[in-house]
Coordinates of C-alpha atoms in Angstrom, one line a residue:
M1 CA 35.7 42.4 22.0
P2 CA 37.2 44.2 25.3
L3 CA 36.1 45.0 28.7
E4 CA 34.8 48.6 29.0
G5 CA 35.5 50.1 33.0
K6 CA 38.4 49.6 35.3
T7 CA 40.4 46.3 35.6
Y8 CA 41.8 44.6 38.4
S9 CA 45.2 42.9 37.5
G10 CA 48.5 41.1 39.5
F11 CA 50.7 39.1 40.1
V12 CA 50.4 36.7 43.2
A13 CA 53.2 34.0 44.3
I14 CA 52.3 30.9 46.4
V15 CA 55.1 29.7 48.1
G16 CA 56.2 27.0 50.5
K17 CA 59.1 23.8 51.1
P18 CA 58.9 21.2 48.9
N19 CA 55.5 18.9 49.3
V20 CA 52.3 21.2 51.3
G21 CA 50.2 21.5 48.8
K22 CA 51.5 24.0 46.5
S23 CA 50.8 22.9 43.1
T24 CA 47.5 21.3 44.4
L25 CA 45.7 24.7 45.6
L26 CA 46.7 26.1 42.4
N27 CA 45.2 23.6 40.6
A28 CA 41.7 24.2 42.7
L29 CA 41.9 28.0 42.3
L30 CA 41.9 28.1 38.6
G31 CA 39.4 24.8 38.2
A32 CA 41.9 23.5 35.5
K33 CA 45.1 20.4 35.7
V34 CA 47.8 23.2 34.8
A35 CA 50.7 21.8 37.5
P36 CA 51.7 18.2 37.7
I37 CA 51.2 16.9 41.4
S38 CA 52.3 13.7 43.6
P39 CA 52.9 12.9 47.5
K40 CA 57.0 13.3 46.5
P41 CA 58.5 16.4 47.7
Q42 CA 60.3 18.5 45.0
T43 CA 57.3 17.6 41.8
T44 CA 57.5 21.0 41.0
R45 CA 60.6 22.2 39.3
K46 CA 59.7 25.7 37.5
R47 CA 58.1 28.9 37.8
L48 CA 54.5 28.7 36.1
R49 CA 51.7 31.1 35.7
G50 CA 48.7 29.8 36.3
I51 CA 45.7 32.2 34.7
L52 CA 42.9 32.9 36.3
T53 CA 40.3 35.5 34.6
E54 CA 36.6 36.3 36.2
G55 CA 35.2 39.7 34.8
N56 CA 37.2 43.0 35.1
R57 CA 39.9 41.2 37.5
Q58 CA 42.8 39.0 36.5
I59 CA 45.4 37.3 38.3
V60 CA 48.9 35.4 37.0
F61 CA 49.4 33.1 40.2
V62 CA 53.0 31.6 39.8
D63 CA 53.1 28.6 41.0
T64 CA 57.0 27.6 42.5
P65 CA 59.1 24.7 43.7
G66 CA 59.3 24.1 46.7
L67 CA 62.2 26.1 49.0
H68 CA 64.6 23.2 50.2
E69 CA 68.7 23.1 51.2
P70 CA 69.7 22.5 47.3
E71 CA 72.0 19.7 46.8
D72 CA 73.1 20.4 43.2
A73 CA 72.4 22.5 40.4
L74 CA 69.0 21.6 39.5
G75 CA 68.2 22.5 43.4
E76 CA 69.6 25.8 42.6
F77 CA 67.8 26.5 39.6
M78 CA 64.5 25.6 42.0
D79 CA 65.5 28.4 45.2
Q80 CA 66.1 31.0 42.4
E81 CA 62.8 30.7 40.5
V82 CA 61.3 30.7 44.1
F83 CA 63.3 34.3 44.2
E84 CA 62.4 35.7 41.5
A85 CA 59.3 34.7 41.5
L86 CA 59.0 37.2 45.0
S87 CA 60.8 40.0 43.1
D88 CA 57.5 41.6 41.9
V89 CA 54.0 40.4 42.9
N90 CA 50.8 41.5 44.0
A91 CA 50.9 39.4 47.3
V92 CA 51.7 36.2 48.8
V93 CA 50.1 33.3 49.3
F94 CA 52.2 31.7 51.9
V95 CA 51.6 28.1 52.1
V96 CA 52.0 25.3 55.2
D97 CA 51.0 21.7 56.5
L98 CA 48.8 21.8 59.2
R99 CA 49.3 17.9 59.9
H100 CA 52.6 18.9 61.8
P101 CA 55.1 21.7 63.4
P102 CA 57.3 24.2 60.8
T103 CA 60.7 22.6 60.3
R104 CA 63.4 24.3 59.3
E105 CA 62.3 24.2 55.9
D106 CA 59.2 26.2 56.8
E107 CA 61.0 28.8 58.6
R108 CA 63.8 29.3 55.8
V109 CA 60.5 30.5 53.5
A110 CA 59.7 33.2 56.1
Q111 CA 63.0 34.2 56.1
A112 CA 62.7 34.6 52.6
L113 CA 59.7 37.0 52.8
K114 CA 60.7 39.0 56.0
S115 CA 61.5 41.8 53.1
L116 CA 57.9 41.7 51.5
V117 CA 56.8 42.3 55.1
G118 CA 54.4 46.1 54.4
K119 CA 55.2 46.0 51.2
V120 CA 52.4 43.9 49.5
P121 CA 50.2 41.4 51.4
I122 CA 51.2 38.1 52.5
L123 CA 48.6 35.3 53.7
L124 CA 49.3 32.2 55.1
V125 CA 47.5 29.3 54.7
G126 CA 47.4 26.3 56.3
N127 CA 46.5 23.7 54.1
K128 CA 45.6 19.8 54.4
L129 CA 42.8 20.0 57.3
D130 CA 40.9 17.7 56.2
E131 CA 43.6 15.7 58.0
A132 CA 45.4 17.9 60.7
R133 CA 44.6 16.9 64.4
Y134 CA 45.4 19.6 66.2
P135 CA 45.5 22.5 63.1
E136 CA 45.0 25.4 65.7
E137 CA 48.2 25.1 67.5
A138 CA 50.0 23.9 64.0
L139 CA 48.6 27.6 62.3
K140 CA 49.6 29.6 65.7
A141 CA 53.1 27.6 65.6
Y142 CA 53.5 28.3 62.3
H143 CA 52.1 32.4 62.1
A144 CA 54.7 32.6 64.9
L145 CA 57.8 32.6 62.6
L146 CA 55.6 35.4 60.3
P147 CA 53.7 37.2 63.0
E148 CA 53.0 40.1 60.1
A149 CA 51.0 37.3 58.1
E150 CA 47.4 37.4 57.6
V151 CA 46.5 33.4 58.6
R152 CA 43.9 31.7 56.7
K153 CA 43.2 27.7 56.3
L154 CA 41.8 25.5 54.7
S155 CA 41.5 22.5 52.7
A156 CA 42.8 23.0 48.9
L157 CA 40.5 20.0 48.4
D158 CA 37.8 21.2 49.2
P159 CA 36.0 24.1 46.3
R160 CA 33.7 26.0 48.7
Q161 CA 37.2 26.8 51.0
V162 CA 39.0 27.7 48.2
A163 CA 36.6 29.9 46.6
G164 CA 36.4 31.7 49.9
L165 CA 40.4 32.1 49.1
K166 CA 40.1 32.7 45.2
A167 CA 37.2 35.5 45.9
E168 CA 39.9 37.3 48.5
L169 CA 43.0 36.8 46.5
L170 CA 40.7 38.7 43.5
A171 CA 39.6 41.7 46.1
L172 CA 43.2 42.4 46.4
L173 CA 44.2 42.9 43.1
P174 CA 45.1 46.9 42.5
E175 CA 44.1 48.6 38.8
G176 CA 45.6 47.6 35.6
P177 CA 45.5 46.5 32.3
F178 CA 45.3 41.9 31.8
F179 CA 49.0 40.5 31.7
Y180 CA 46.6 38.1 28.9
P181 CA 43.9 38.4 26.8
E182 CA 40.3 37.3 28.3
D183 CA 40.3 33.6 26.5
F184 CA 44.5 33.4 27.3
A185 CA 44.8 29.7 28.1
K186 CA 44.5 28.9 32.1
S187 CA 48.9 28.4 31.4
D188 CA 51.7 30.2 29.9
Q189 CA 53.4 26.6 29.5
S190 CA 53.8 24.7 26.3
F191 CA 52.2 22.0 25.3
E192 CA 55.5 20.2 24.8
D193 CA 55.8 20.9 28.5
W194 CA 53.3 20.4 29.6
A195 CA 52.5 17.3 28.5
A196 CA 56.2 16.6 30.1
E197 CA 55.1 17.3 32.9
I198 CA 52.3 14.7 33.0
V199 CA 54.8 11.8 32.5
R200 CA 56.7 12.4 34.9
E201 CA 54.5 13.4 37.4
E202 CA 53.1 8.9 36.7
A203 CA 56.3 7.7 36.7
M204 CA 57.4 10.0 40.5
K205 CA 54.0 8.5 41.6
R206 CA 55.1 4.2 40.3
L207 CA 59.1 5.3 40.8
W208 CA 60.5 5.3 45.1
E209 CA 64.0 5.8 46.6
E210 CA 66.2 8.0 44.4
V211 CA 65.0 7.7 41.5
P212 CA 62.2 9.7 41.2
Y213 CA 64.3 12.7 41.9
A214 CA 66.2 11.3 38.2
I215 CA 64.3 11.4 36.7
A216 CA 64.0 14.5 33.8
V217 CA 61.3 14.2 30.7
K218 CA 60.8 16.2 27.5
T219 CA 58.6 16.1 24.4
E220 CA 60.4 15.1 21.4
E221 CA 57.1 15.4 19.0
V222 CA 53.5 16.1 18.7
A223 CA 51.8 14.9 15.8
K224 CA 47.8 15.0 14.8
R225 CA 47.2 12.1 12.7
E226 CA 44.8 11.3 9.5
N227 CA 42.4 9.2 12.2
G228 CA 42.2 12.3 14.6
M229 CA 44.7 10.6 17.1
L230 CA 47.5 13.1 19.0
Y231 CA 50.4 11.2 18.1
L232 CA 53.1 12.4 21.2
K233 CA 56.6 10.9 22.0
A234 CA 58.6 11.8 25.3
V235 CA 62.1 11.0 26.1
I236 CA 62.2 10.2 29.9
Y237 CA 64.9 10.5 31.2
V238 CA 67.2 9.1 34.0
E239 CA 70.9 9.6 35.6
R240 CA 72.3 6.2 35.5
P241 CA 72.3 3.1 33.9
S242 CA 71.1 0.9 36.8
H243 CA 67.8 3.1 36.9
K244 CA 67.0 2.3 33.2
P245 CA 66.1 -0.7 34.0
I246 CA 64.2 0.2 37.7
L247 CA 62.2 2.4 34.8
I248 CA 61.9 -0.1 32.5
G249 CA 60.5 -2.5 35.1
Q250 CA 60.2 -6.2 34.4
G251 CA 59.2 -7.2 31.0
G252 CA 59.0 -3.7 30.3
R253 CA 55.7 -3.6 32.3
K254 CA 56.9 -0.4 34.7
L255 CA 57.1 2.0 31.9
K256 CA 54.2 0.4 30.2
E257 CA 52.1 0.7 33.2
I258 CA 53.3 5.1 33.4
G259 CA 52.6 5.4 29.9
Q260 CA 48.7 3.8 30.0
A261 CA 48.2 5.9 33.3
A262 CA 49.8 9.2 31.6
R263 CA 47.7 8.3 28.5
K264 CA 44.8 8.6 30.0
Q265 CA 44.8 11.4 32.5
L266 CA 46.0 13.5 29.0
E267 CA 43.0 11.9 27.2
A268 CA 40.3 13.3 30.0
L269 CA 42.5 16.6 29.9
L270 CA 42.8 17.2 26.6
G271 CA 39.1 15.4 25.3
R272 CA 41.1 13.3 22.2
R273 CA 42.6 10.2 22.1
V274 CA 46.5 9.9 22.5
Y275 CA 49.4 7.8 21.2
L276 CA 52.4 8.0 23.7
D277 CA 55.1 6.7 22.6
L278 CA 57.8 6.6 25.1
E279 CA 61.6 6.4 25.3
V280 CA 63.9 5.9 28.3
K281 CA 68.0 7.1 27.7
V282 CA 70.2 7.9 30.2
Y283 CA 72.0 11.7 30.9
P284 CA 74.8 11.2 33.5
N285 CA 75.0 12.9 36.5
W286 CA 72.1 15.6 34.7
R287 CA 71.2 17.4 38.5
K288 CA 74.5 18.3 39.0
D289 CA 75.1 19.4 35.3
P290 CA 74.7 23.0 33.6
E291 CA 74.4 22.6 30.5
A292 CA 72.2 20.1 30.9
L293 CA 69.6 21.8 33.1
R294 CA 69.7 23.9 29.3
E295 CA 68.7 21.1 27.6
L296 CA 65.8 19.7 29.9
G297 CA 64.8 23.1 29.9
Y298 CA 64.9 24.2 33.5
R299 CA 67.6 26.5 32.8
S300 CA 67.4 29.8 29.8

């Protein structure tokens, strides 16, 4: 049944430097796991749309990679994803980390938002309030970067605080038709991409130094078995031959650990049994190769 009466809808971009909790906040706002999360920066590499529909209001959240100084073609792609996300939005959530003072990367984000001042609401959201020792001082310093923004502070792990932000964002929406059907999924990404991101998230949690940033994951096959189990084959690509034994681990233990954690998460989120088949391949210097980026889903 189509909705009767007025409807309200709009795009809200979630921006900030790497590792400030943008994806955690998006997942909390949606009440669903749609974006990968790890303690390491640059876990998010592509724009991700999260769809929140409540009554006659619909927000299309655009989660973005952390804005940073790019060092390769992948970094340039990630920054371009941010600028494109800001090109047509109804509001912006600028997320900062209250545990630390502003950095050059925060300044870079604030500078990118200057052109939107006076055109759309910009909420400066201080995150990680539960861990911050001097949140008021930190928030004041962040606000100085973009005085025109309205300030808020919260912990993305606190449901009540997130609910307050969600209600405020829903109230900001202009009148307009929904962009997605009322019963549409919480995200516009394909199942294959979503599953690959779960695998990459678990790998990033367990790898160190350069290796976690040098991996990409691509889902090669999805099939439903007669016994009801979902078969899923994914390939983890690394840049150097020396990365491969690190990822596999002695006796295959590291890869097995990654696979078990990813399978457990997939089964919990899907509510069904999953057989996860992982393979590791070398794709030399893929982060610097535009053609490789296209093949791995980072360019259209």
